[in-house]
mmCIF file of C-alpha atoms and ligand atoms in Angstrom:
data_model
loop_
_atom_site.group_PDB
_atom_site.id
_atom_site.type_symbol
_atom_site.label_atom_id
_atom_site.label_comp_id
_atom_site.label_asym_id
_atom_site.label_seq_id
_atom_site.Cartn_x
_atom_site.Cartn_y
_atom_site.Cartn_z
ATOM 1 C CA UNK A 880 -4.523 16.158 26.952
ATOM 2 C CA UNK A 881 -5.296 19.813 26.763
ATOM 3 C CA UNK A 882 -2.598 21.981 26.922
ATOM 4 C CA UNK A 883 -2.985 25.080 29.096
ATOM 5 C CA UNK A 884 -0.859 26.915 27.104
ATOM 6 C CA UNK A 885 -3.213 27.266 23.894
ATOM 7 C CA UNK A 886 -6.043 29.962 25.120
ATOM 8 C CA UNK A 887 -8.653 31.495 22.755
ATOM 9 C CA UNK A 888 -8.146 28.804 20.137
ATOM 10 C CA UNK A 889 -11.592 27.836 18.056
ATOM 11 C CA UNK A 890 -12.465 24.819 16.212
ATOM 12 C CA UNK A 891 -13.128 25.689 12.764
ATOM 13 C CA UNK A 892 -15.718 23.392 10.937
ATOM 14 C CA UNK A 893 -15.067 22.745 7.649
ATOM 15 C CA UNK A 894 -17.281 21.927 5.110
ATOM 16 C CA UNK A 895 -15.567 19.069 3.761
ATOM 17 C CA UNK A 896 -15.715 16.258 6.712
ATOM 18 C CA UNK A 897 -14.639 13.048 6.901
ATOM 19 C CA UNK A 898 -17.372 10.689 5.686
ATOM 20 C CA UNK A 899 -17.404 13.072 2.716
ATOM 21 C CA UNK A 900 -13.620 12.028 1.748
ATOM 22 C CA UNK A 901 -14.263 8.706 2.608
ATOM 23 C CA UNK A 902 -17.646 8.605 0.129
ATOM 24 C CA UNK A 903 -15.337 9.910 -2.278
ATOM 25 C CA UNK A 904 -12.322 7.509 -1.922
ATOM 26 C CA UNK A 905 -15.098 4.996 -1.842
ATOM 27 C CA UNK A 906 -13.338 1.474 -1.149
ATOM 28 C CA UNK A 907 -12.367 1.610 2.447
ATOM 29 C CA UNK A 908 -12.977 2.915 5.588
ATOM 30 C CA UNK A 909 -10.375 4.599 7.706
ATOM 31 C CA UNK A 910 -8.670 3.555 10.841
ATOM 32 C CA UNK A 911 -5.320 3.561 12.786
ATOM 33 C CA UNK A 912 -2.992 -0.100 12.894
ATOM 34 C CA UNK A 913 -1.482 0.581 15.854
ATOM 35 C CA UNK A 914 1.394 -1.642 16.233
ATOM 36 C CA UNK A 915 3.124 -2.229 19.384
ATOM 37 C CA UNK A 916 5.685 -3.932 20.853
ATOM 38 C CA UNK A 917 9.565 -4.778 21.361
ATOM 39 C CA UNK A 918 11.903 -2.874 19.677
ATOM 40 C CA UNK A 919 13.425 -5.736 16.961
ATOM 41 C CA UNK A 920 9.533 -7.696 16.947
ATOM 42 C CA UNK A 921 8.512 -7.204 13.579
ATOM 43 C CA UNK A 922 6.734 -3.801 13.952
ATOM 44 C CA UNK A 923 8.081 -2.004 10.868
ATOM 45 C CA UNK A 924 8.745 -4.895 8.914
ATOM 46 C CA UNK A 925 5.031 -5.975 8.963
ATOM 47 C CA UNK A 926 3.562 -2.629 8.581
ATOM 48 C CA UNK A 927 5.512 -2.245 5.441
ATOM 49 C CA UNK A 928 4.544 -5.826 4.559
ATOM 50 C CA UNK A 929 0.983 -4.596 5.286
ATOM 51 C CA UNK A 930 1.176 -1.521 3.695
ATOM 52 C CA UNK A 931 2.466 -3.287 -0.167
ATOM 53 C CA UNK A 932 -0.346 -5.704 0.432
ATOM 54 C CA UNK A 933 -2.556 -2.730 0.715
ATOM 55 C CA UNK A 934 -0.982 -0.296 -1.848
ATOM 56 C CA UNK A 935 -1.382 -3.542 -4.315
ATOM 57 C CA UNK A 936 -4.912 -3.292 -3.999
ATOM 58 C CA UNK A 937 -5.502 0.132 -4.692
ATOM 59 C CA UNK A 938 -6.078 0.524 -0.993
ATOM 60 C CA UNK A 939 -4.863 4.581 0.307
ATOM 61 C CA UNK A 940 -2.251 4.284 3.275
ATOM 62 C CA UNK A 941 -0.071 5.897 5.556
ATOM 63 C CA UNK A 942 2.413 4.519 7.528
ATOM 64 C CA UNK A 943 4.290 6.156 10.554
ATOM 65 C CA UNK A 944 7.458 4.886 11.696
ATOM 66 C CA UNK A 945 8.466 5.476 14.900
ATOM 67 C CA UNK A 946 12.115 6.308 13.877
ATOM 68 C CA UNK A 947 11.789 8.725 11.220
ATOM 69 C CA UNK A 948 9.115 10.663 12.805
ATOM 70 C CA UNK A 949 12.020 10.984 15.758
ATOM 71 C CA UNK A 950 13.978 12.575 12.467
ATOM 72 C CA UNK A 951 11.170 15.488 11.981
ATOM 73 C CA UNK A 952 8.340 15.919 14.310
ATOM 74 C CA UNK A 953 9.584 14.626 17.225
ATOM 75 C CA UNK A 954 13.435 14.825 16.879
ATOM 76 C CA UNK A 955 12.751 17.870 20.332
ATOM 77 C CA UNK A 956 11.632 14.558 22.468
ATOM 78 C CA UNK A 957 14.461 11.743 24.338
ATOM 79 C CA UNK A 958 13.500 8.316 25.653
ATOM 80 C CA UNK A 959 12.771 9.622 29.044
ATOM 81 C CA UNK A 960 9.655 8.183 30.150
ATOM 82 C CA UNK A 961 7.908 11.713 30.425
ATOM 83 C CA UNK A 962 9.393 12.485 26.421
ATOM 84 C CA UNK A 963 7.700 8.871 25.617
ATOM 85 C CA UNK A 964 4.427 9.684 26.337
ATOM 86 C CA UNK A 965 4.521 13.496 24.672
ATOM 87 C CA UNK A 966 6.032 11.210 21.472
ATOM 88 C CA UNK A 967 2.888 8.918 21.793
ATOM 89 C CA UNK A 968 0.478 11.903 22.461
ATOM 90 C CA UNK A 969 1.748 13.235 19.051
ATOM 91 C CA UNK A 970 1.653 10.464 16.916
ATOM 92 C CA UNK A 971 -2.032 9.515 17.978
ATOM 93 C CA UNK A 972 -2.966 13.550 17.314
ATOM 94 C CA UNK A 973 -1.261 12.846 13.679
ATOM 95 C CA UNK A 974 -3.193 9.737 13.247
ATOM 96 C CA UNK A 975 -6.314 10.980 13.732
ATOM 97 C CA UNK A 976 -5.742 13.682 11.107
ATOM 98 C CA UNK A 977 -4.930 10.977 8.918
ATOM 99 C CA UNK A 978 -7.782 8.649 9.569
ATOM 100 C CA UNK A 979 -9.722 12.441 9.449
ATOM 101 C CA UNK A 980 -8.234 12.812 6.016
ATOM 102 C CA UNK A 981 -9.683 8.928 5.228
ATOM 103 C CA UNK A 982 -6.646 7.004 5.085
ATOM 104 C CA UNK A 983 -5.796 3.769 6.514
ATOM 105 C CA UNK A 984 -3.017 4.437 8.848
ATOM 106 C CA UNK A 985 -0.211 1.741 10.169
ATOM 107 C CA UNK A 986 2.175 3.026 12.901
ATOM 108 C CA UNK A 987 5.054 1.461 14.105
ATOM 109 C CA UNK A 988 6.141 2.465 17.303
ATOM 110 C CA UNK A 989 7.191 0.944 20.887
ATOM 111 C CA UNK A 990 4.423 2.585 22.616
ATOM 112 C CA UNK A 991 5.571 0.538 25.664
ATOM 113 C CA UNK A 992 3.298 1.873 28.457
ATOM 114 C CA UNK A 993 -0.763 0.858 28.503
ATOM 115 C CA UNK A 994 -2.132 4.330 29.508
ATOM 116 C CA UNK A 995 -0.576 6.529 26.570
ATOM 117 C CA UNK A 996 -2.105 3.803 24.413
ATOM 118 C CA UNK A 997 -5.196 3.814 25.909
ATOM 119 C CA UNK A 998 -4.959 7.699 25.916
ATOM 120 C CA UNK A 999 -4.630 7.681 21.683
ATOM 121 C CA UNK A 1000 -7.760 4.630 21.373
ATOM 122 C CA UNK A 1001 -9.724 7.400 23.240
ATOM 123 C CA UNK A 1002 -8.836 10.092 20.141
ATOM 124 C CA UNK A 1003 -10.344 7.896 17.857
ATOM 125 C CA UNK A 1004 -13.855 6.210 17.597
ATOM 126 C CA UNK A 1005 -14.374 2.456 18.960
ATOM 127 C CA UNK A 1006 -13.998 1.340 15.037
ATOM 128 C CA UNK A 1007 -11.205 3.198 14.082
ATOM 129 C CA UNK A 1008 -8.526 2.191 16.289
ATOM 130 C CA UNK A 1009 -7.269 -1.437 15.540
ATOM 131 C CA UNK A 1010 -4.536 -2.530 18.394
ATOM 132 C CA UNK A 1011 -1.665 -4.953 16.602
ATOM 133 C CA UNK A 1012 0.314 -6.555 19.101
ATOM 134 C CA UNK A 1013 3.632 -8.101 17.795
ATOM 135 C CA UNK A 1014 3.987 -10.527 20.363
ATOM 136 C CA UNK A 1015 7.985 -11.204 20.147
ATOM 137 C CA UNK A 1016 9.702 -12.383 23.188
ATOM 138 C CA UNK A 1017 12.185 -10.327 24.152
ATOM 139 C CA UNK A 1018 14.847 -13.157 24.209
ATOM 140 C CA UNK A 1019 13.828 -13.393 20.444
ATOM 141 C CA UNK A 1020 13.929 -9.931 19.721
ATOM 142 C CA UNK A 1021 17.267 -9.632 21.515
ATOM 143 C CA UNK A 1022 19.064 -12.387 19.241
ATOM 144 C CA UNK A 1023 17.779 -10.712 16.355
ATOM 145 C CA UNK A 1024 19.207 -7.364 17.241
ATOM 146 C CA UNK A 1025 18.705 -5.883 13.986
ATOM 147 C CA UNK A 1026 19.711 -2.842 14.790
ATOM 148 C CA UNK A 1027 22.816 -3.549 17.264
ATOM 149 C CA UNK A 1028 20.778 -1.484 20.015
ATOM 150 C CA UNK A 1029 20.116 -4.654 22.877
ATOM 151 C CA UNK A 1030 23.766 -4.915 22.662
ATOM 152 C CA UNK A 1031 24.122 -1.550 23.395
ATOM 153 C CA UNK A 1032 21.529 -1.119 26.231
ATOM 154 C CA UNK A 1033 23.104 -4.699 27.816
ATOM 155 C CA UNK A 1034 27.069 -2.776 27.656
ATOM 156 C CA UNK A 1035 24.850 0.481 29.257
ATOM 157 C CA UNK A 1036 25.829 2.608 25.986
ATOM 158 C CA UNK A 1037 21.733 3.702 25.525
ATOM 159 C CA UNK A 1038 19.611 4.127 28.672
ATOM 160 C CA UNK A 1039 16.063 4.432 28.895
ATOM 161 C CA UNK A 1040 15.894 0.742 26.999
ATOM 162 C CA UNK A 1041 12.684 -0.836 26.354
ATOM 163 C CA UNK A 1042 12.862 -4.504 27.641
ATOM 164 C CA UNK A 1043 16.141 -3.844 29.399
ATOM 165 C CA UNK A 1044 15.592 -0.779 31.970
ATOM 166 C CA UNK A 1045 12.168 0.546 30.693
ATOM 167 C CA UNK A 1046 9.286 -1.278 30.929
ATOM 168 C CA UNK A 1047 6.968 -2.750 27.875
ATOM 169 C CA UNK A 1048 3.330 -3.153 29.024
ATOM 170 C CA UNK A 1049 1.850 -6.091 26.954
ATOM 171 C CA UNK A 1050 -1.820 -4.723 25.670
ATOM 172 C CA UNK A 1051 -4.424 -6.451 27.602
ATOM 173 C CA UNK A 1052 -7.016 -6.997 24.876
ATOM 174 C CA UNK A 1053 -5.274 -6.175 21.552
ATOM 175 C CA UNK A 1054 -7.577 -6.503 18.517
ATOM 176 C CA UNK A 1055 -5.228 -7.996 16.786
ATOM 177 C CA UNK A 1056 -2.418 -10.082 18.103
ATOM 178 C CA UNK A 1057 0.138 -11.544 15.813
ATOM 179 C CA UNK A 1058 2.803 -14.268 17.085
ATOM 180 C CA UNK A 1059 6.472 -13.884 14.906
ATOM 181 C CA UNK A 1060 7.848 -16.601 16.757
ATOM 182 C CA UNK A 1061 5.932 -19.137 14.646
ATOM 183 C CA UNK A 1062 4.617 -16.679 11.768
ATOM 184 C CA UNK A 1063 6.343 -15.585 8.981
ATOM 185 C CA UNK A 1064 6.224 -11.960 7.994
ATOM 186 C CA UNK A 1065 3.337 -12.795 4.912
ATOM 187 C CA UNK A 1066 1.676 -14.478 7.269
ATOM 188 C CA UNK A 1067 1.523 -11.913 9.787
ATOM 189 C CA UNK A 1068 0.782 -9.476 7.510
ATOM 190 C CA UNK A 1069 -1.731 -11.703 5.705
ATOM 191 C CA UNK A 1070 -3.572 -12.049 9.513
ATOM 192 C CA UNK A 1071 -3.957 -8.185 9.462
ATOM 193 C CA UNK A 1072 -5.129 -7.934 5.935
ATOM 194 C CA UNK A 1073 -7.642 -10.710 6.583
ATOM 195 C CA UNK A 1074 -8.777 -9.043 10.008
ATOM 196 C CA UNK A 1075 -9.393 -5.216 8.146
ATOM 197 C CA UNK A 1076 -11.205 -6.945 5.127
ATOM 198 C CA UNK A 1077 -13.247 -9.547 8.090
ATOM 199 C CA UNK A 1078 -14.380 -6.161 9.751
ATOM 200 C CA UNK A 1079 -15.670 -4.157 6.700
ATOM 201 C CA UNK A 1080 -12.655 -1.945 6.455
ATOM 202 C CA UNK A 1081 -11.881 -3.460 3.065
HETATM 203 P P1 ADP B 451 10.598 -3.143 15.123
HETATM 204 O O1 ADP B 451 9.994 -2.214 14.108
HETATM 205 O O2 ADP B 451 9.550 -3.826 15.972
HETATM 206 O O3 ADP B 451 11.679 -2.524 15.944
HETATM 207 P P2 ADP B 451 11.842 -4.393 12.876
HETATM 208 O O4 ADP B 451 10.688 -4.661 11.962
HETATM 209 O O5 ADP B 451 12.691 -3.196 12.616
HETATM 210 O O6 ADP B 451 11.277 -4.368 14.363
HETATM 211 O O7 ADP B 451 12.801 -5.647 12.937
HETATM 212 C C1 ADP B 451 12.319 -6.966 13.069
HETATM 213 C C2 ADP B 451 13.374 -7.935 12.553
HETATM 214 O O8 ADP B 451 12.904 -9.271 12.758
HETATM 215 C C3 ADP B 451 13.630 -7.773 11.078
HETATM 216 O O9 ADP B 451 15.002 -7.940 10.846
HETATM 217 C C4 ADP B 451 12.815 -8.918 10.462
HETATM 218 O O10 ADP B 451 13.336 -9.345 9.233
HETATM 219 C C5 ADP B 451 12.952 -10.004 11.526
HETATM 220 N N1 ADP B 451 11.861 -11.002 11.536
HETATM 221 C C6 ADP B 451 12.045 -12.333 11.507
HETATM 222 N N2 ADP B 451 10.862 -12.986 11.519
HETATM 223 C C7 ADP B 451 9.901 -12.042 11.542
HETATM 224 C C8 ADP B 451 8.472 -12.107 11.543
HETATM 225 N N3 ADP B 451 7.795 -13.250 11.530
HETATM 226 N N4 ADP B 451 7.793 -10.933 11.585
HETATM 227 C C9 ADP B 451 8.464 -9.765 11.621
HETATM 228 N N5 ADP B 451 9.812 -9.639 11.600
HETATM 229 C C10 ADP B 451 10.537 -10.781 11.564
#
């Protein structure tokens, strides 16, 4: 999205580009995990499980989680639908710097509605943007409750709540789509692994 507010702005070409980082890291190539789903499916908890898989290999990572980049970046933006996609718009711009800096990014957010994630897969090249669904029913994700915040949405105390008066838009052809209803968290996280190191990204 180009903002109409940034006039007489250049792209500066740098010397250093990105295949020359990732020649020099060497053992992977880079690309956004772009986990989506419920809030309470397993997002965060299998990035990180990713991520230690990852780190334990000598693999370089970054993961971005939805609610501390609403601490910094993004703590200007509410769960209004029109603050939703500016939050999504941002994250994608950050994880293409990332993947531009040659790291293997995992972020962990909501990202509830198709087009803004179709809008960040179009930042990135074909390769480089890996779609993880966390495929949680919400009647799953509502017993667990890990953070107290269904209850809250059911009693009307948070508006705006995915599931309960927001919409989630279930990815239509996720590359990857993992099922926590009958997979433990290593064995999500193993299906990821197994998917980036199937694909040449390991
Ligand atoms: P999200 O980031 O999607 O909001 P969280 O990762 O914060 O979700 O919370 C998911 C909760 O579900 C955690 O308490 C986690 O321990 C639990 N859980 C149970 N089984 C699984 C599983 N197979 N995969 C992921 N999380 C699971």
């Amino acid at each position: 999205m180009k903002s109409d507010k940034s006039t007489n702005v250049v792209w500066h070409q740098h010397q250093i580009a990105k295949a020359d980082r990732v020649r020099q890291k060497g053992i992977q190539r880079p690309a956004v995990l772009w986990f989506t789903g419920l809030s309470g499916s397993g997002k965060s908890t299998i990035a990180n499980a990713v991520e230690q898989l990852l780190f334990a290999k000598g693999y370089h990572s970054y993961l971005l989680d939805g609610d501390n980049v609403r601490h910094g970046l993004n703590k200007d933006l509410s769960f209004a639908d029109a603050d939703r996609v500016e939050n999504i718009r941002r994250i994608g711009e950050v994880s293409k710097l990332f993947v531009d800096a040659g790291l293997l990014v995992l972020t962990a957010f909501i990202s509830p509605f198709q087009q803004d994630r179709a809008l960040v897969r179009t930042l990135h090249s074909e390769q480089e943007f890996i779609e993880v669904f966390v495929d949680t029913p919400l009647a799953v994700c509502e017993q667990r409750d890990p953070k107290g915040l269904y209850k809250k949405a059911r009693a009307g105390e948070i508006k705006h709540f995915t599931g309960i008066d927001s919409a989630y838009e279930p990815p239509l052809k996720p590359e990857i789509r993992v099922d926590t209803s009958t997979a433990s968290v290593a064995e999500c996280a193993e299906q990821v692994v197994a998917y980036l190191a199937g694909n040449g990204y390991l």
